[in-house]
Amino acid sequence: MTEDRQQAAKTYRIGNTAIPARPLEPALYLVATPIGNLGDITLRALETLAGADVLACEDTRVTRVLLDRFGITGRPYAYHEHNANEAGPKLLAALEAGKSVALVSDAGTPLVSDPGYRLGQLAIEAGYRVIPIPGPSAPLAALVGSGLPSDAFLFAGFLPVKEKGRRDRLAELSKIPATLIFFESPHRVSDTLTIAADVLGPSRAACVCRELTKTFEEFRRGTLGDLSEQYKDATVKGEIVFVVGPPDYDDIPAAVDVDIMLRELSASMPATKAAAEAARLTGLSRKDLYQRLIELKDAEDSH
């Protein structure tokens, strides 16, 4: 096929109208795709998917559904955590050859809780241009639909599988003055709510967001205590995003209080233990607390 014919074949369809995709400059394009409702795709994303020389995706069957919906005939190339070591170099070679490479995840924005960040890192290190094509994002959809504060937020991905790991991670995040956003599997959401209510407190505001943008989209809002009761022994289906509001202002330790605590603890135990104990009591990062304790000791020694 000649270059002109190849470019002519690069079209996408809106309704019954086929629209030609403009040529793309050589780069790695990180393309956000719908998290449920295919109508959420952006025009720029469609043009990028249709115009890219190479289209890489997590699951070719999932991406094929999207491509067929909008009349894009390109053949997707599998790139996922199980073949990243083999597929990654091939995609970098395509960039080296001056081709445009588009990367999509099964749903949402690439690099968010998927292996695409490896390819992005490698492309940046090799000096190739990386271009984000923004669009649907499950964490942001959950945040704005939850009704919880959105001026500061932290996406924390998936919590650890084991209960102790979940408790420890929630304790680390408990005092952060921001809304927390997690992905969660449906069969674990009941246990996670129970643990969260215990670690973060039953009165903390939260929202369980299920099947975002899909037919059975649901937001359950309330306190962690209320939600843990609602989901106790419940059978839950679908994809879950779990959002927790920030702690009350009075629950966040002031910097001066933390310094006093570190000094008192370090008077009776080694610095590493003092930092670990302060982390347990405050929910702050042990590493950050240890660094602060060293700074305090250095300041005292200089006087």
C-alpha positions in Angstrom: 0.0 0.0 0.0 1.4 3.4 -0.9 1.9 6.1 1.7 -1.1 8.1 0.3 -3.4 5.1 0.4 -2.2 4.3 4.0 -3.0 7.8 5.1 -6.4 7.6 3.3 -7.2 4.5 5.3 -6.6 6.4 8.6 -10.1 7.5 9.3 -12.6 7.5 12.2 -16.3 7.6 12.0 -18.9 9.9 13.8 -22.3 8.5 13.0 -22.3 7.8 9.3 -19.5 10.3 8.5 -15.9 9.1 7.9 -13.4 11.7 9.0 -9.8 11.5 7.8 -7.2 11.7 10.6 -4.4 14.2 10.1 -0.8 12.8 10.1 0.8 12.7 13.6 4.3 13.7 14.4 6.6 10.9 15.7 6.0 10.7 19.4 4.5 8.4 22.1 0.8 9.4 22.6 -0.8 8.5 25.9 -4.5 8.3 25.0 -7.3 8.3 27.6 -10.2 6.1 26.7 -13.7 5.7 28.2 -14.1 3.9 31.6 -17.5 2.6 30.6 -19.6 4.8 28.4 -18.0 4.9 24.9 -19.6 8.3 24.3 -17.0 9.8 26.6 -14.2 9.4 24.0 -12.8 12.8 22.9 -12.5 13.8 19.2 -8.7 14.3 19.7 -8.4 10.8 21.1 -10.3 9.4 18.1 -8.0 11.2 15.6 -4.9 10.0 17.5 -6.1 6.4 17.6 -6.9 6.5 13.9 -3.8 8.4 12.8 -1.1 6.5 14.8 1.3 4.3 13.0 1.3 1.9 15.9 -1.5 1.4 18.5 -0.5 -0.4 21.7 -3.1 -1.6 24.3 -3.5 -3.8 27.3 -6.0 -6.2 25.8 -6.6 -6.2 22.0 -10.2 -7.5 22.5 -11.2 -4.7 24.8 -9.7 -2.0 22.5 -11.2 -3.6 19.4 -14.7 -2.9 20.7 -13.8 0.8 21.0 -12.2 0.9 17.5 -15.1 -0.9 15.9 -17.5 1.5 17.5 -15.9 4.5 15.8 -14.8 2.8 12.5 -11.1 2.7 13.2 -9.5 -0.1 11.2 -6.0 -0.1 12.7 -4.7 -3.3 14.2 -3.9 -2.9 18.0 -0.7 -4.3 19.4 -0.6 -5.9 22.8 1.4 -4.3 25.5 0.8 -5.3 29.1 2.6 -6.3 32.3 3.3 -9.9 31.1 5.0 -8.9 27.8 6.4 -5.5 28.7 10.0 -6.7 28.5 9.5 -8.0 25.0 6.9 -5.5 23.6 8.5 -2.4 25.1 11.7 -2.4 23.0 9.6 -3.0 19.8 7.6 0.1 20.5 10.7 2.1 21.2 12.1 0.8 17.9 9.0 2.2 16.2 9.7 5.6 17.7 13.3 5.3 16.6 12.1 4.7 13.1 10.1 7.9 13.1 6.7 6.4 13.7 3.9 7.7 15.9 2.9 5.3 18.7 -0.4 5.6 20.6 -0.8 3.8 24.0 -4.1 3.1 25.6 -5.2 1.1 28.7 -8.3 -1.0 28.9 -10.1 2.0 30.4 -9.3 5.5 31.6 -6.0 7.3 31.4 -2.8 5.3 30.7 -0.1 5.0 33.3 -2.6 5.3 36.2 -2.3 1.9 38.0 -1.1 0.1 34.8 2.3 -0.9 33.4 2.3 1.9 30.8 4.5 4.1 33.1 7.5 1.9 32.2 7.1 2.6 28.5 6.6 6.3 29.3 9.8 6.4 31.4 11.8 4.6 28.7 10.6 6.9 26.0 11.4 10.0 28.0 14.9 8.7 28.9 15.5 7.9 25.2 14.6 11.5 24.3 11.4 10.9 22.5 8.5 13.3 22.9 5.6 12.0 25.1 2.2 13.6 24.5 -0.8 13.1 26.8 -4.2 13.0 25.2 -6.4 13.7 28.3 -9.9 12.4 28.8 -11.8 10.0 31.1 -10.3 9.2 34.5 -12.0 7.0 37.1 -10.3 8.7 40.1 -11.4 12.2 39.0 -14.9 11.0 38.1 -15.3 9.5 41.5 -13.9 12.6 43.2 -16.3 15.0 41.6 -19.2 12.7 42.0 -18.5 11.9 45.7 -19.3 15.4 46.9 -16.2 15.4 49.0 -13.6 18.2 49.1 -11.7 18.4 45.8 -9.2 21.3 46.6 -6.6 18.8 47.6 -6.7 15.0 46.9 -4.4 12.0 46.8 -4.9 9.0 44.5 -3.4 6.1 46.4 -4.2 3.2 43.9 -5.0 -0.2 45.4 -4.6 -0.9 49.1 -2.5 -4.0 50.0 -4.2 -7.4 49.9 -3.4 -8.5 53.4 -5.3 -6.9 56.3 -2.1 -5.8 58.2 -0.9 -4.1 55.0 -4.2 -2.3 54.5 -4.2 -1.2 58.1 -0.6 0.1 58.0 -1.2 1.9 54.7 -4.4 3.6 55.9 -2.5 4.6 59.1 0.2 6.2 57.0 -2.4 8.2 55.0 -4.7 9.0 57.9 -3.4 12.5 58.7 -2.9 13.7 55.2 -5.0 16.9 54.8 -6.6 15.8 51.5 -9.3 13.6 50.1 -8.1 10.1 49.5 -9.0 8.0 46.4 -8.5 4.3 46.1 -9.3 1.6 43.6 -10.9 -1.5 45.2 -12.1 -4.9 44.1 -15.8 -5.7 44.7 -15.1 -8.7 46.9 -12.9 -6.8 49.3 -14.8 -3.6 49.6 -16.7 -4.7 52.7 -13.6 -5.7 54.6 -11.8 -2.5 53.5 -14.7 -0.3 54.8 -14.6 -2.1 58.1 -10.8 -1.6 58.4 -11.0 2.0 57.3 -13.7 2.8 59.8 -11.5 1.3 62.5 -8.2 3.0 61.4 -9.5 6.4 60.2 -12.5 6.6 62.5 -16.2 5.8 61.9 -17.3 9.4 61.6 -15.0 10.2 58.6 -16.9 11.1 55.4 -16.6 8.7 52.5 -18.2 7.5 49.2 -18.2 4.2 47.5 -18.5 4.8 43.7 -19.5 1.8 41.6 -19.7 1.2 37.9 -18.8 4.8 37.0 -20.4 6.1 33.7 -22.1 2.7 33.1 -25.7 1.7 33.2 -25.8 0.8 36.9 -23.6 3.7 38.1 -24.0 4.2 41.9 -22.7 6.6 44.5 -23.2 5.6 48.2 -22.2 8.5 50.4 -22.0 8.6 54.2 -19.6 8.1 57.1 -17.2 5.1 57.1 -19.2 3.7 60.0 -22.5 3.9 58.1 -21.0 2.5 54.9 -19.3 -0.4 56.6 -22.7 -1.4 58.0 -24.3 -1.0 54.6 -21.8 -3.3 52.9 -21.4 -5.8 55.7 -21.8 -9.3 54.1 -23.1 -7.7 50.9 -22.5 -9.2 47.5 -20.9 -6.4 45.4 -20.4 -6.5 41.6 -18.6 -4.1 39.3 -15.7 -1.8 39.4 -15.2 0.2 42.6 -13.5 3.5 43.4 -13.4 4.3 47.2 -13.2 8.0 48.2 -12.5 9.2 51.8 -12.8 12.8 52.9 -9.9 14.6 54.6 -9.5 14.4 58.4 -10.9 17.2 60.6 -8.5 20.1 61.0 -8.1 19.3 64.7 -7.0 15.8 63.9 -3.9 17.0 61.9 -0.9 17.5 64.2 0.8 20.8 63.9 4.4 20.9 62.9 5.4 22.3 66.4 3.6 19.4 68.1 5.4 16.9 65.9 8.7 18.4 66.8 7.9 18.2 70.5 6.9 14.6 70.2 10.1 13.7 68.3 12.3 15.3 70.9 10.5 13.5 73.7 10.6 10.1 72.0 14.2 10.5 71.0 15.2 11.2 74.6 14.4 7.6 75.5 15.0 5.6 72.3 17.1 5.5 69.2 16.2 7.9 66.3 14.8 5.1 64.1 12.5 3.8 66.8 11.5 7.3 67.8 10.5 8.0 64.1 8.6 4.7 63.9 6.7 5.4 67.1 5.9 9.0 66.0 4.6 7.6 62.6 2.3 5.2 64.5 0.9 8.0 66.7 0.5 10.6 64.0 0.0 8.7 60.7 2.8 10.7 59.1 5.6 9.2 57.1 8.2 7.4 59.2 10.9 8.4 56.6 9.9 12.1 56.8 9.7 12.0 60.6 13.2 10.4 60.8 14.6 13.1 58.5 12.9 15.8 60.6 14.4 14.3 63.8 17.9 14.4 62.2 17.4 18.0 61.3 16.3 18.8 64.9 19.4 17.0 66.3 21.7 18.8 63.9 20.2 22.2 64.9 20.7 21.4 68.6 24.3 20.3 68.0 25.1 23.5 66.1 24.1 25.6 69.1 
